[in-house]
Coordinates of C-alpha atoms in Angstrom, one line a residue:
X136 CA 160.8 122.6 230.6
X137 CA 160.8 126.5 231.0
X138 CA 159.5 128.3 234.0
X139 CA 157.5 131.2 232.7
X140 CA 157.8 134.6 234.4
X141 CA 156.4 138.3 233.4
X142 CA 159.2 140.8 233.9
X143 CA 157.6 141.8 237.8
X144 CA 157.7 138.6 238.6
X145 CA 161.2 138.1 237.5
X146 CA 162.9 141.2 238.8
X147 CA 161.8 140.8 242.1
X148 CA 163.2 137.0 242.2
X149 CA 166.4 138.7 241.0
X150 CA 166.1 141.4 243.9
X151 CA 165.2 139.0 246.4
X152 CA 168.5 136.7 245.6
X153 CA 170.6 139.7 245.5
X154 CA 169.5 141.1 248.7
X155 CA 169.6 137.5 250.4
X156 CA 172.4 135.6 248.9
X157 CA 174.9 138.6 247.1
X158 CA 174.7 140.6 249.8
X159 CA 176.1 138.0 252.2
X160 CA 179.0 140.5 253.5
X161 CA 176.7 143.5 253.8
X162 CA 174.5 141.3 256.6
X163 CA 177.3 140.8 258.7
X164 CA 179.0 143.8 258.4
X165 CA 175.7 145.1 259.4
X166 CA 175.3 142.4 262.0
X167 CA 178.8 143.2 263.6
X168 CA 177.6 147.1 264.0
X169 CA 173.9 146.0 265.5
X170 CA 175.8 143.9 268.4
X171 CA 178.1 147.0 268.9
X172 CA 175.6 149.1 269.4
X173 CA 172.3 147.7 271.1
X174 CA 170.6 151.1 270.8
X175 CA 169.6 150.4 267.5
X176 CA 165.6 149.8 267.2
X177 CA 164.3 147.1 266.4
X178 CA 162.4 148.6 263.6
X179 CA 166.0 149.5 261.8
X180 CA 166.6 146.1 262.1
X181 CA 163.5 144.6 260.9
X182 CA 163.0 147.4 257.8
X183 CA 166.2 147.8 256.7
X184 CA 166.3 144.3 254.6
X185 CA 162.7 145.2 253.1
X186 CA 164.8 148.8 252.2
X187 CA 167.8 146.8 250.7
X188 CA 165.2 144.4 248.7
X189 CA 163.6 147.9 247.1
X190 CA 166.8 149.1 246.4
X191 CA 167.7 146.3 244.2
X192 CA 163.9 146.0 242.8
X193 CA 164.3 149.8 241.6
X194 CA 167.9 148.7 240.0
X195 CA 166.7 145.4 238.5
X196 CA 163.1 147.1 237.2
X197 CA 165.6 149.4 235.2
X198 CA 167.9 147.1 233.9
X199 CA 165.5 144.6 232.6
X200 CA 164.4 145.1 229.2
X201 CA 163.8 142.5 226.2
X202 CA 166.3 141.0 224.1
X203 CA 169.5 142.6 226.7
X204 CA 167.7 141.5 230.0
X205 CA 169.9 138.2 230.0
X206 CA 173.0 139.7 228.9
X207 CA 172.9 142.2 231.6
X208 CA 171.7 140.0 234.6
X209 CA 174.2 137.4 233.7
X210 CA 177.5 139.6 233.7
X211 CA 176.2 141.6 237.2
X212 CA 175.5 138.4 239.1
X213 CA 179.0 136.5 237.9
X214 CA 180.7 140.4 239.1
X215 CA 178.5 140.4 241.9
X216 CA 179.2 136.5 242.8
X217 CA 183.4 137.3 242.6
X218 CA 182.5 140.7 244.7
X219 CA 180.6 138.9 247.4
X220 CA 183.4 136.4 247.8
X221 CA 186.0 139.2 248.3
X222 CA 183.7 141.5 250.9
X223 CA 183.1 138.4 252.6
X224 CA 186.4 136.7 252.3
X225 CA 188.9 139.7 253.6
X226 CA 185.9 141.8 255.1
X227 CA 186.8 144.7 252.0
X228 CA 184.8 147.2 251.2
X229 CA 184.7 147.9 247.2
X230 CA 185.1 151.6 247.4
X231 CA 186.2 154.2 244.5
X232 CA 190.0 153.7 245.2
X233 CA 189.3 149.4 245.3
X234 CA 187.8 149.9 241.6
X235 CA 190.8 151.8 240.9
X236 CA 193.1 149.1 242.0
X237 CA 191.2 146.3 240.2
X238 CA 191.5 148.3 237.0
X239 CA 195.3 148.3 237.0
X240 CA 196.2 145.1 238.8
X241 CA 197.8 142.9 236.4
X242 CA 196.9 139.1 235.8
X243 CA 200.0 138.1 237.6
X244 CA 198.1 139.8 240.9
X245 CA 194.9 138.9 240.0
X246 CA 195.7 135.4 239.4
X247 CA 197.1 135.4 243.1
X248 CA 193.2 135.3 244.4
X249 CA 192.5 132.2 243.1
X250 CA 191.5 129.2 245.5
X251 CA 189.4 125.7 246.0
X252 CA 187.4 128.0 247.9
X253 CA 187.0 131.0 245.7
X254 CA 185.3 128.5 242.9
X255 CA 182.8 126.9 245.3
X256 CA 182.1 130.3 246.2
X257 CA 181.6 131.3 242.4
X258 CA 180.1 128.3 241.2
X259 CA 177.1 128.4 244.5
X260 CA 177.0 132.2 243.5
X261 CA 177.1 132.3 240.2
X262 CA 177.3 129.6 237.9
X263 CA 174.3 127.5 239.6
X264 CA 172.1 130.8 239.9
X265 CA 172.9 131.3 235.7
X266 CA 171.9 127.8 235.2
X267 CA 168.8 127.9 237.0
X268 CA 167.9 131.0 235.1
X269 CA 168.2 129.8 232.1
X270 CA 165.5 127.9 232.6
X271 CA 162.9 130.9 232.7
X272 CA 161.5 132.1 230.1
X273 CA 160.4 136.1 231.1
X274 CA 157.1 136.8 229.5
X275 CA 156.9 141.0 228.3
X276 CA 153.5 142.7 227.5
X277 CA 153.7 145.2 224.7
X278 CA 155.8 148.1 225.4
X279 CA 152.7 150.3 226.9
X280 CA 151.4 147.6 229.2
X281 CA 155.1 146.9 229.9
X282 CA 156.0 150.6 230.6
X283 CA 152.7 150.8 233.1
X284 CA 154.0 147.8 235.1
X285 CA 157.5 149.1 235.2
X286 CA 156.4 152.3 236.5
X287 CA 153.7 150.7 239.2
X288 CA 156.7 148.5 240.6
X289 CA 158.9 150.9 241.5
X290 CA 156.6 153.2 242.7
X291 CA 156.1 150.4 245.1
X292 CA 159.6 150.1 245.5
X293 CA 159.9 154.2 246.3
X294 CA 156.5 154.2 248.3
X295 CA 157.9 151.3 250.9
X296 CA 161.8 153.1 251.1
X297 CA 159.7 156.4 251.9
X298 CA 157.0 154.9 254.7
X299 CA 159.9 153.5 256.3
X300 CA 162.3 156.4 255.8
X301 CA 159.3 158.8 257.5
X302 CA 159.0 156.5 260.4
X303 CA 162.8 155.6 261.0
X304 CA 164.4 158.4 259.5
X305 CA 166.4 159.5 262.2
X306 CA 167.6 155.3 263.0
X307 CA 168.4 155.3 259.3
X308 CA 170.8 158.7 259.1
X309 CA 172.4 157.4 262.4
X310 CA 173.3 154.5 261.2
X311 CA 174.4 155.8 257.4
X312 CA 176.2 158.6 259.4
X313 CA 178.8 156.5 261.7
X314 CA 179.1 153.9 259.3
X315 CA 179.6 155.4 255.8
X316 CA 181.3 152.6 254.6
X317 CA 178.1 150.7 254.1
X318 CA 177.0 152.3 251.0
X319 CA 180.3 150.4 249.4
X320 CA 179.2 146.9 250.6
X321 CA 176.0 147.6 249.3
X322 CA 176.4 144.7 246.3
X323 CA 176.0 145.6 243.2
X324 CA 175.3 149.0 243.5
X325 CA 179.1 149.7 245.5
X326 CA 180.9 148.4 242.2
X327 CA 178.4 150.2 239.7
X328 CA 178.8 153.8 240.9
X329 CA 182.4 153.5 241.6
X330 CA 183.1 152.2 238.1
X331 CA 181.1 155.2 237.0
X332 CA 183.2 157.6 239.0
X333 CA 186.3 156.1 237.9
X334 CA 185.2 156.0 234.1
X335 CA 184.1 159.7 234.3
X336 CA 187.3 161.2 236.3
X337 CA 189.6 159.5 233.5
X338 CA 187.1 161.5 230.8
X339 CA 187.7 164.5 232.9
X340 CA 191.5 163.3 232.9
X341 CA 192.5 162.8 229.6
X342 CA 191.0 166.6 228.9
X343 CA 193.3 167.9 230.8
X344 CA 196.3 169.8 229.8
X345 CA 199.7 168.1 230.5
X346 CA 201.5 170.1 232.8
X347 CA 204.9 170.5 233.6
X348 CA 206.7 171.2 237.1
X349 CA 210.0 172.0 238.2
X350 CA 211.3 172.6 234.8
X351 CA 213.3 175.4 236.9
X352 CA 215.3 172.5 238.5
X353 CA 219.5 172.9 238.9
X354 CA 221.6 170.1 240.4
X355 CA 223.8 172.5 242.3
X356 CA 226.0 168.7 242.3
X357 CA 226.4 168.8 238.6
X358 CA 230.2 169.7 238.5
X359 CA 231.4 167.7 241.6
X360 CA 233.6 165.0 240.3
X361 CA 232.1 162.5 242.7
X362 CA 228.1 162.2 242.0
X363 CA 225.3 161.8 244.1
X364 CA 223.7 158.2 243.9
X365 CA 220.5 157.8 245.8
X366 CA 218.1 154.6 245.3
X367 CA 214.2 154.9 246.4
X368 CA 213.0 151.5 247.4
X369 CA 209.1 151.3 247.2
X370 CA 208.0 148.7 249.4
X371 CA 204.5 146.9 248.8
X372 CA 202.1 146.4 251.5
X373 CA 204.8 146.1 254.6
X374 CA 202.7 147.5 257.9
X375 CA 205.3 149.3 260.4
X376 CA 204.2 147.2 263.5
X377 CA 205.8 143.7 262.4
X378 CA 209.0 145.6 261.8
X379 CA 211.5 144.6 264.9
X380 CA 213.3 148.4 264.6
X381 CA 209.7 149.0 265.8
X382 CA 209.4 146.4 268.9
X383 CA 208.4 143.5 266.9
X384 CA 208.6 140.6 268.8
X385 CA 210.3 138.4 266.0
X386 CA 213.5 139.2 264.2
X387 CA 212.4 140.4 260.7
X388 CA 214.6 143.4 260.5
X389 CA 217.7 140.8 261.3
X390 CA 219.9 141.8 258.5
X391 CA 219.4 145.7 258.7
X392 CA 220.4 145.4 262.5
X393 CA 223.8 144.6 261.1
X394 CA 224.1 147.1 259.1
X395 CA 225.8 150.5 260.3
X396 CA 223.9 153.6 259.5
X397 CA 220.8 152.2 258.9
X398 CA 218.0 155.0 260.2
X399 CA 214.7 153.6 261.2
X400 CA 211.5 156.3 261.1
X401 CA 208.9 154.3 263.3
X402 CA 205.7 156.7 262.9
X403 CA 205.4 157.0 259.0
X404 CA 201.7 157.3 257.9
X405 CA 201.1 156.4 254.0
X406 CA 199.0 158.7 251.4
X407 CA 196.3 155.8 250.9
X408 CA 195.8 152.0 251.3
X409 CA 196.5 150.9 247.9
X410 CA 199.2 150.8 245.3
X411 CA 196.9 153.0 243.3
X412 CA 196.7 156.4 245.3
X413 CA 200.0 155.7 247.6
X414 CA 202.7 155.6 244.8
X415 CA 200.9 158.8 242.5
X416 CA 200.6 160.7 245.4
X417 CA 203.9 160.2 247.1
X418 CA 205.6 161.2 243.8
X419 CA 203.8 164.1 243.4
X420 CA 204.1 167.4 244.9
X421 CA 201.0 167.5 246.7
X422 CA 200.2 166.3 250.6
X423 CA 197.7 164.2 251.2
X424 CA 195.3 166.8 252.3
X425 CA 195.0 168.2 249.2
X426 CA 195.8 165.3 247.1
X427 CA 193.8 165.1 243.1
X428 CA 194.8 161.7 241.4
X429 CA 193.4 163.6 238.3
X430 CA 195.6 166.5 238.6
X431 CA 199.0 163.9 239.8
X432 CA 198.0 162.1 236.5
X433 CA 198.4 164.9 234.1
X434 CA 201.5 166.6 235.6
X435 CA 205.5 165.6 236.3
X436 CA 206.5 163.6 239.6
X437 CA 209.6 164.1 241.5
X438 CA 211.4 161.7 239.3
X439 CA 210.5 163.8 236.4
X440 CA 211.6 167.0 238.2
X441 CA 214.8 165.2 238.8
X442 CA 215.2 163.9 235.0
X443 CA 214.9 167.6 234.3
X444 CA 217.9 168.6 236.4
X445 CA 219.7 166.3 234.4
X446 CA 219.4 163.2 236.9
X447 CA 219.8 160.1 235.4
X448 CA 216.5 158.1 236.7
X449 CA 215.8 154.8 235.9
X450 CA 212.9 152.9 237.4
X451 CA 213.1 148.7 237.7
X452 CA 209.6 147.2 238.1
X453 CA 208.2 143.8 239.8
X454 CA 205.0 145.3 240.9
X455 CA 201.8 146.3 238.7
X456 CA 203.0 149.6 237.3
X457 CA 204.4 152.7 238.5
X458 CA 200.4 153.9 238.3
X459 CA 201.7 156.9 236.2
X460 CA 204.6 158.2 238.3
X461 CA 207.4 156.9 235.8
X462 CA 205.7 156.9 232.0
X463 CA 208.3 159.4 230.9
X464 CA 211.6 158.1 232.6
X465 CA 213.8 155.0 231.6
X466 CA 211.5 151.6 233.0
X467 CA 212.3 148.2 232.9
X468 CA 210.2 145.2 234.1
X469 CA 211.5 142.8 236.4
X470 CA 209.8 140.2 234.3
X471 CA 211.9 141.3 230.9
X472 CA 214.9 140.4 231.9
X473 CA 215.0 137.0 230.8
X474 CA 218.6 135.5 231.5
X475 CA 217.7 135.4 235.2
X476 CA 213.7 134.3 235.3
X477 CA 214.9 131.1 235.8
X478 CA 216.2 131.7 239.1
X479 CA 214.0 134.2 240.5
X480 CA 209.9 133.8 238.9
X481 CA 208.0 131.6 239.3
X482 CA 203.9 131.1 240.0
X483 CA 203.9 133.9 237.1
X484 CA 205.4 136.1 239.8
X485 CA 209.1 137.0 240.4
X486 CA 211.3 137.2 243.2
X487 CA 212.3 140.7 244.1
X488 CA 216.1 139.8 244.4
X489 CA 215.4 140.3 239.9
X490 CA 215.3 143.9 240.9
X491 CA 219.2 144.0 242.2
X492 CA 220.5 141.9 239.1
X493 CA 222.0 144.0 236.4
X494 CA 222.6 147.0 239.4
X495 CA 225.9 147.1 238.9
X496 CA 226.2 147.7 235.7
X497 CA 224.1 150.2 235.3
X498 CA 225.8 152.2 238.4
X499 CA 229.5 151.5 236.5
X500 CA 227.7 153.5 233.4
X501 CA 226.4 156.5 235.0
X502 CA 228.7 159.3 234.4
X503 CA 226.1 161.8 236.4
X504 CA 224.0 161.8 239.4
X505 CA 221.6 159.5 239.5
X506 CA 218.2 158.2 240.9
X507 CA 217.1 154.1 240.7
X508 CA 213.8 153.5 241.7
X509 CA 213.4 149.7 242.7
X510 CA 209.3 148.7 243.0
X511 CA 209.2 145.7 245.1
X512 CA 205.9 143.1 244.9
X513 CA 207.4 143.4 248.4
X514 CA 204.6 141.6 251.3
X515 CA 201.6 141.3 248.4
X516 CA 198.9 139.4 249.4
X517 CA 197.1 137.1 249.8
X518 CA 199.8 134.7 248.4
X519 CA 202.3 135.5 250.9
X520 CA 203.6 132.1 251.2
X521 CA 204.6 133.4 247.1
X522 CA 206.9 136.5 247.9
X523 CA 209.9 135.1 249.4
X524 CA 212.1 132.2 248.6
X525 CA 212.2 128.5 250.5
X526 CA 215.3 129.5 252.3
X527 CA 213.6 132.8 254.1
X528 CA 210.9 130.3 255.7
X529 CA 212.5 131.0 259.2
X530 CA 209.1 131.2 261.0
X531 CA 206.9 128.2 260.8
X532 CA 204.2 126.9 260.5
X533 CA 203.1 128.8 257.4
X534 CA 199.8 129.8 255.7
X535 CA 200.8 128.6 252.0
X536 CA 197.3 129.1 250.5
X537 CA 195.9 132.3 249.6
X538 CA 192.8 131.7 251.4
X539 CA 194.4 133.1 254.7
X540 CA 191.1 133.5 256.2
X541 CA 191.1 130.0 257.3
X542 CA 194.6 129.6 258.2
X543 CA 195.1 130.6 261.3
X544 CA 197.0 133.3 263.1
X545 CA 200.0 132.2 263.9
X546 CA 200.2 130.9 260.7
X547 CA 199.3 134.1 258.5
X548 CA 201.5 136.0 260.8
X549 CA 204.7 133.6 260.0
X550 CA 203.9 134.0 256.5
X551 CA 203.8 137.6 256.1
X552 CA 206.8 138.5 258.9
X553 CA 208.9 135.5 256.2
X554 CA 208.3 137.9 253.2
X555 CA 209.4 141.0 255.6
X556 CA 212.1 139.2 256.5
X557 CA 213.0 138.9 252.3
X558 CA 212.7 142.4 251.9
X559 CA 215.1 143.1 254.9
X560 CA 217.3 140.8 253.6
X561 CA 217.0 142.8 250.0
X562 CA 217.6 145.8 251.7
X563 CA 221.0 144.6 253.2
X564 CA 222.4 143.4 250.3
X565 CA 221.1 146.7 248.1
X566 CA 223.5 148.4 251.0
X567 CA 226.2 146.5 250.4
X568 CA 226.0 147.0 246.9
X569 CA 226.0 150.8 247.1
X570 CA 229.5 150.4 249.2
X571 CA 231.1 148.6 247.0
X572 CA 230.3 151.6 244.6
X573 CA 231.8 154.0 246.9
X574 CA 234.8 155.0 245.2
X575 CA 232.5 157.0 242.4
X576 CA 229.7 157.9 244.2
X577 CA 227.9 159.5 247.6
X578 CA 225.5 156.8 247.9
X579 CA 221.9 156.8 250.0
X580 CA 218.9 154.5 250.0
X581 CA 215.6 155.8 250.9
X582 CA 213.0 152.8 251.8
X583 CA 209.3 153.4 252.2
X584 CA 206.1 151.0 251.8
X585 CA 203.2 152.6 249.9
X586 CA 200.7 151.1 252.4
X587 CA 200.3 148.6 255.2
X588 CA 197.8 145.6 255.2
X589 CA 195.1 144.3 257.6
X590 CA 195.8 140.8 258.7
X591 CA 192.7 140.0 259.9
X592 CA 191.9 141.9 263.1
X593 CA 188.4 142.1 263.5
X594 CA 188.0 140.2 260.5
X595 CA 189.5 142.6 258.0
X596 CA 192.1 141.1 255.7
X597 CA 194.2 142.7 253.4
X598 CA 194.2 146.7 252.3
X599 CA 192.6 149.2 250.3
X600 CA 190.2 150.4 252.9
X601 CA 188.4 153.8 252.3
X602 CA 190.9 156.6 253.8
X603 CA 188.0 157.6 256.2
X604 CA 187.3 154.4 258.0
X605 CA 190.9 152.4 256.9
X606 CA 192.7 150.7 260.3
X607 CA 195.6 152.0 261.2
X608 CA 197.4 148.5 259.9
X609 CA 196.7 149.8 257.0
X610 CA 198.5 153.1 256.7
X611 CA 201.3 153.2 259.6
X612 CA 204.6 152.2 257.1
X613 CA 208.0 151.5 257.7
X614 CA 210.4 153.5 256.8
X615 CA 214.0 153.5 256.3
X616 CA 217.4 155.2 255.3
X617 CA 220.9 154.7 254.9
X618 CA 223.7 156.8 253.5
X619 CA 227.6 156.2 253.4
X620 CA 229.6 158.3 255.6
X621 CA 230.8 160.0 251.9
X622 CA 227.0 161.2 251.2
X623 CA 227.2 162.3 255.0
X624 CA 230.2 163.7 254.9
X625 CA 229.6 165.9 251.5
X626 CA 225.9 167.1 253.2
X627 CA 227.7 168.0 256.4
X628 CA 224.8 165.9 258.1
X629 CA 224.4 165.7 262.0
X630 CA 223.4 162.3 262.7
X631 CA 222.1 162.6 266.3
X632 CA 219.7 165.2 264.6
X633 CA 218.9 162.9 261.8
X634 CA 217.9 160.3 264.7
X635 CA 216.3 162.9 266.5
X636 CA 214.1 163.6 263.7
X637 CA 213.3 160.2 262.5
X638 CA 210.7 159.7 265.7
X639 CA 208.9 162.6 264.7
X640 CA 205.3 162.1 263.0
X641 CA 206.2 162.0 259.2
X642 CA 204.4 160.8 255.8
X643 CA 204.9 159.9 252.4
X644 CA 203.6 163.9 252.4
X645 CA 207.4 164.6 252.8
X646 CA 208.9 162.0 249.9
X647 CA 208.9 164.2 247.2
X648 CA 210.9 166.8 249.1
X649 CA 213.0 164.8 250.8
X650 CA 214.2 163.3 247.6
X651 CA 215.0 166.6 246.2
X652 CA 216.7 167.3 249.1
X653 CA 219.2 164.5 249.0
X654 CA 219.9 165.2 245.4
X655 CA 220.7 168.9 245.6
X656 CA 218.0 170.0 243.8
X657 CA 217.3 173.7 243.3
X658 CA 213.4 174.2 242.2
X659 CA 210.2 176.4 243.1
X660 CA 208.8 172.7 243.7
X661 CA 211.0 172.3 247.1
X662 CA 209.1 173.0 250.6
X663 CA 212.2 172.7 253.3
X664 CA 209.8 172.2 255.8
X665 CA 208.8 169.1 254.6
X666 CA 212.1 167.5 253.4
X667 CA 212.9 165.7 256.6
X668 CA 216.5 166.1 256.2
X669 CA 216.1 169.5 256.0
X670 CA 216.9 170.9 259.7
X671 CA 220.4 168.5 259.9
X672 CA 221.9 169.0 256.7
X673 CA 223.5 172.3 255.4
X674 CA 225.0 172.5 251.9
X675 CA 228.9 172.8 252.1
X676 CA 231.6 173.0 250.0
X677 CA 231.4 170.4 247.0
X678 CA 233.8 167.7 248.1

């Protein structure tokens, strides 16, 4: 049997579950700011759910129509349902650059978010809400009647937001003003108006002329016998403080220790908190400051400065994409190269150790300088547990679920500080690689993550946090270089002033130039002052 409902009616049950059940994370983020500060009134706190239920009545009153209403409802509340559980979950907010990160994840990554817990979550949130809607039946006058109701209900909806706002105004701008993050937990208006910003800046993107940079480049190494090799190691979500060349309390930089020449740069600060706007911008030729992910997208990156100098640059893959940085250099995907999925993938993921397999022979075939780019899936979350293999599970117990928000924290910590440990173990062998290469080449590997990653301090999991309000667990990277006493030799480096200068306050602000500097590169593009090798090397004598 049918429940019958005129459109009013209806709309306001659908605002009402939104702002009580869909905005689940929104209460207690709001909840946690209340007991932080008890100056709040007591008429913000009692309004400002009445002020949320108008909001969605307005949005709802719009989007309900005949014929589409059902269509429409239906795919926003099974969004919604999948964006409450996230917010909720890893205390996220879904913010412009979040939108941007869902868009380009691949399944492999998205797959990774899947738990027992995420489907109760969906089904109480979603699938039960769409069943029990089904059963109304929403009753429209004729399109005059129907027009005048519309109207009447939001002007209800703007009357009560403007009483209140009149009596509370300066409560309400207080509280939007020190907690600006708010507007993007705001479910399902956060996700609509990012999406539009995101559909509209790639309009305004793919309008844009293609432009090139560097094109003036010169390797001033080009007719040295012995070439230049330097590989850029991209980490994924590794946070600087669980690194032990940092004071970590547990060893998960125990292979680099052994290494000798191994540079560690303890207060690196990334470009953003996700894949998305870290790895564009630190290719590009523009600081954070006055970074433009729709100007990076339509003009050359470092590597393409360097593929114009002649470099040869290849870029090897086991992340979600270069986001841009590589489309018009050599790429291969981790995943391709089938011979030795066996031993490295599974879960739909791979192993990063898949990166290092065919290195060899593509360093024996280089006749020129030359640039490899290795993209690690590095520390990705929440599967952890996923990212390293059996043998790297040194610290125990482990959290190997991805619903780390109920494991607890000594667990989650083991977990992630097991997948740093992979990487450092990576990074050793990458070294020892690029020795046994030495005979041909100056060799020198450049290691930086693209962001860091909350772990659940004060209930914030994961990354991807808006730049203005993101922890620093989030952006404070490791950072790491090593170079054979060949590259340091031919650069006439001084190493105490390399050390001296690696606990200076850096960025991924000085990648770009600091790759150009360790490849010789001659261009308009370069800015000394922010190539970090800059000040300890002077260009001898080709040797």
């Amino acid at each position: 049997m049918k429940i019958r409902m005129n459109s009013v009616t209806y709309t306001l049950v659908i605002a009402l579950f939104f702002t009580l059940f869909q905005n689940i994370a929104l209460w207690e983020r709001v909840n946690s700011i209340f007991a932080t500060t008890p100056e709040a009134s007591w008429g913000l706190k009692l309004t400002l759910p009445i002020v949320v239920l108008a909001i969605m009545n307005v949005l709802f009153t719009l989007l309900t129509w005949p014929l589409i209403h059902r269509l429409i409802v239906s795919v926003i509340i099974l969004i919604s349902a999948a964006a409450t559980y996230a917010m909720h979950q890893y205390g996220i907010v879904l913010s412009y650059g979040m939108i941007v990160s869902v868009i380009e994840t691949d399944t492999h990554e998205a797959t990774s978010y899947l738990s027992m817990s995420a489907f109760i979550w969906y089904f109480a949130l979603a699938i039960l809400p769409l069943l029990l809607l089904s059963r109304v039946k929403v009753e429209f006058r004729h399109l005059g009647k129907e027009l005048l109701l519309k109207f009447a209900s939001l002007m209800v909806s703007v009357l009560v937001v403007a009483c209140i706002a009149s009596v509370y105004f300066k409560d309400y701008a207080s509280l939007l003003r020190n907690n600006s993050e708010l507007g993007s937990a705001l479910n399902p208006t956060n996700y609509i108006t990012a999406t539009a910003r995101v559909v509209n800046k790639r309009w305004y993107e793919a309008n844009l002329p293609y432009v090139q940079i560097g094109t003036d480049a010169v390797n001033r190494n080009q007719d040295n016998p012995r070439k230049n090799l330097v590989v850029l190691v991209i980490g994924e979500t590794a946070r600087a403080e669980n690194s032990s060349f940092n004071g970590y309390e547990k060893e998960t930089n125990a292979f680099l220790a052994k290494q000798e020449g191994v540079i560690n740069y303890p207060n690196v600060t990334s470009c953003g908190t996700c894949t998305a706007v870290s790895v564009p911008c630190m290719f590009s030729n523009m600081t954070k400051s006055s970074y433009n992910a729709s100007k990076a997208r339509r003009q050359d990156s470092v590597v393409d400065i360097l593929d114009h100098a002649g470099v040869d640059v290849l870029w090897k893959n086991n992340n979600s994409g270069c986001k841009g940085a590589c489309d018009r250099i050599t790429y291969i995907d981790g995943h391709e190269q089938v011979k030795v999925q066996e031993k490295y993938c599974q879960w739909g993921t791979c192993f990063d150790g898949i990166l290092l397999e065919g290195l060899d022979e593509h360093i024996n075939s280089l006749d020129t300088d030359g640039v490899i780019v290795l993209h690690l899936l590095g520390s990705h979350g929440p599967t952890y547990y996923k990212r390293y293999p059996e043998e790297f599970k040194k610290f125990t117990p482990t959290c190997d679920t991805a619903d780390i928000q109920n494991c607890s924290r000594e667990e989650l910590m083991n977990t992630y500080d097991n997948s740093l440990l992979y990487t450092d173990y990576l990074l050793s062998q990458l070294i020892d690689k690029l020795k046994s290469h030495d005979d041909k080449f100056n060799t020198a590997m450049l290691y930086v993550s693209d962001h860091g990653e909350s772990l659940g301090e004060k209930g914030v999991y994961l990354h991807g946090m808006p730049a203005s309000i993101a922890p620093k667990h989030q952006t404070h990277v490791p950072m790491i270089t090593w170079m054979s006493d060949k590259f340091v030799t031919k650069h006439q480096l001084d190493e105490q002033c390399m050390q001296k200068v690696s606990n200076e306050k850096l960025s991924h602000d000085n990648f770009f130039h600091s790759v150009l500097g360790l490849m010789d590169i001659e261009t308009s593009e370069y800015n000394a002052e922010l190539d970090i090798f800059a000040t300890c090397l002077t260009q001898g004598e080709n040797q």
